[in-house]
mmCIF file of C-alpha atoms in Angstrom:
data_model
loop_
_atom_site.group_PDB
_atom_site.id
_atom_site.type_symbol
_atom_site.label_atom_id
_atom_site.label_comp_id
_atom_site.label_asym_id
_atom_site.label_seq_id
_atom_site.Cartn_x
_atom_site.Cartn_y
_atom_site.Cartn_z
ATOM 1 C CA MET A 13 33.141 116.212 87.288
ATOM 2 C CA ALA A 14 34.730 114.292 90.110
ATOM 3 C CA LYS A 15 35.464 110.633 90.469
ATOM 4 C CA ILE A 16 35.618 109.548 94.086
ATOM 5 C CA PRO A 17 39.253 109.405 95.213
ATOM 6 C CA ASP A 18 40.726 106.013 96.099
ATOM 7 C CA ILE A 19 37.943 104.108 94.276
ATOM 8 C CA GLU A 20 38.961 101.758 91.496
ATOM 9 C CA MET A 21 36.137 99.977 89.715
ATOM 10 C CA ASN A 22 36.395 96.764 87.772
ATOM 11 C CA MET A 23 34.323 98.003 84.823
ATOM 12 C CA LYS A 24 34.054 94.565 83.222
ATOM 13 C CA ALA A 25 32.564 93.076 86.390
ATOM 14 C CA PHE A 26 30.276 96.078 86.835
ATOM 15 C CA ASP A 27 29.026 95.826 83.239
ATOM 16 C CA GLU A 28 28.361 92.100 83.700
ATOM 17 C CA TRP A 29 26.398 92.812 86.895
ATOM 18 C CA VAL A 30 24.414 95.618 85.235
ATOM 19 C CA ALA A 31 23.438 93.293 82.372
ATOM 20 C CA THR A 32 21.640 91.030 84.873
ATOM 21 C CA ARG A 33 19.565 93.828 86.447
ATOM 22 C CA PRO A 34 16.044 94.977 85.497
ATOM 23 C CA PRO A 35 15.882 97.634 82.740
ATOM 24 C CA VAL A 36 15.120 100.506 85.149
ATOM 25 C CA VAL A 37 18.238 99.695 87.189
ATOM 26 C CA GLN A 38 20.347 99.321 84.043
ATOM 27 C CA ASP A 39 19.280 102.822 83.003
ATOM 28 C CA LEU A 40 20.200 104.273 86.409
ATOM 29 C CA CYS A 41 23.597 102.533 86.314
ATOM 30 C CA ARG A 42 24.382 104.051 82.913
ATOM 31 C CA ARG A 43 23.272 107.534 83.935
ATOM 32 C CA PHE A 44 24.744 107.482 87.457
ATOM 33 C CA PRO A 45 28.015 105.526 87.705
ATOM 34 C CA PRO A 46 28.798 104.555 91.320
ATOM 35 C CA ASP A 47 32.353 105.938 91.217
ATOM 36 C CA ARG A 48 31.245 109.591 90.939
ATOM 37 C CA LEU A 49 30.427 112.301 93.434
ATOM 38 C CA TYR A 50 26.920 113.755 93.248
ATOM 39 C CA ARG A 51 25.092 116.716 94.766
ATOM 40 C CA ILE A 52 21.534 116.456 96.048
ATOM 41 C CA LYS A 53 19.865 119.503 94.509
ATOM 42 C CA ASP A 54 17.352 120.002 97.358
ATOM 43 C CA THR A 55 19.946 120.156 100.138
ATOM 44 C CA GLY A 56 23.220 120.897 98.379
ATOM 45 C CA HIS A 57 24.896 117.946 100.131
ATOM 46 C CA ARG A 58 27.478 115.946 98.244
ATOM 47 C CA CYS A 59 26.862 112.211 98.242
ATOM 48 C CA THR A 60 28.016 108.846 96.994
ATOM 49 C CA LEU A 61 25.767 106.096 95.681
ATOM 50 C CA ILE A 62 24.967 103.021 97.748
ATOM 51 C CA SER A 63 22.302 101.278 95.663
ATOM 52 C CA TYR A 64 19.824 101.467 92.815
ATOM 53 C CA SER A 65 16.159 100.547 93.327
ATOM 54 C CA GLU A 66 13.652 99.018 90.950
ATOM 55 C CA ASP A 67 11.280 101.905 91.701
ATOM 56 C CA GLY A 68 13.705 104.215 89.826
ATOM 57 C CA THR A 69 15.265 105.808 92.924
ATOM 58 C CA MET A 70 18.676 105.532 94.575
ATOM 59 C CA LYS A 71 20.105 105.281 98.076
ATOM 60 C CA VAL A 72 23.069 107.546 98.902
ATOM 61 C CA ASN A 73 25.628 108.259 101.638
ATOM 62 C CA VAL A 74 25.963 111.823 102.943
ATOM 63 C CA THR A 75 29.205 111.909 104.926
ATOM 64 C CA GLY A 76 31.640 114.304 106.506
ATOM 65 C CA GLN A 77 34.236 113.285 103.909
ATOM 66 C CA PHE A 78 32.606 115.612 101.362
ATOM 67 C CA ASN A 79 30.306 117.808 103.519
ATOM 68 C CA PHE A 80 30.284 119.807 106.720
ATOM 69 C CA VAL A 81 27.645 117.767 108.558
ATOM 70 C CA THR A 82 26.995 116.961 112.197
ATOM 71 C CA PHE A 83 26.492 113.256 111.484
ATOM 72 C CA ASP A 84 26.815 110.890 108.544
ATOM 73 C CA ARG A 85 23.628 109.409 107.137
ATOM 74 C CA GLN A 86 22.140 107.256 104.414
ATOM 75 C CA VAL A 87 19.259 108.716 102.431
ATOM 76 C CA PHE A 88 16.915 106.565 100.361
ATOM 77 C CA GLY A 89 14.307 107.428 97.754
ATOM 78 C CA ILE A 90 16.483 109.947 95.894
ATOM 79 C CA LYS A 91 15.024 110.562 92.441
ATOM 80 C CA PRO A 92 17.411 110.841 89.465
ATOM 81 C CA GLU A 93 16.285 114.385 88.667
ATOM 82 C CA ASN A 94 17.400 115.439 92.164
ATOM 83 C CA LEU A 95 21.049 114.378 91.646
ATOM 84 C CA GLU A 96 23.776 116.049 89.633
ATOM 85 C CA GLU A 97 27.462 115.237 89.296
ATOM 86 C CA CYS A 98 29.660 117.672 91.165
ATOM 87 C CA ASP A 99 33.284 118.467 91.918
ATOM 88 C CA LEU A 100 35.205 117.562 95.037
ATOM 89 C CA PRO A 101 35.070 120.143 97.831
ATOM 90 C CA PRO A 102 37.998 122.574 97.984
#
């Protein structure tokens, strides 16, 4: 699956931050690293993660960098079962 190009994560700092989060957010961070590209199953749009919520959902960016869309947008309330890692577009 695809890591987002031009993104370098400081994994030590990320792991330290994750350790201070509530358990539900820690679980999301482990299952959905922020340096990956994901597909929203309902729409087929590729997205990148913006944030993790304590209600067990995530907020994502849907942009023209990875999709053919009329306008970029942020979508909140995305459930984990509605995201899957995907490859970069051709």
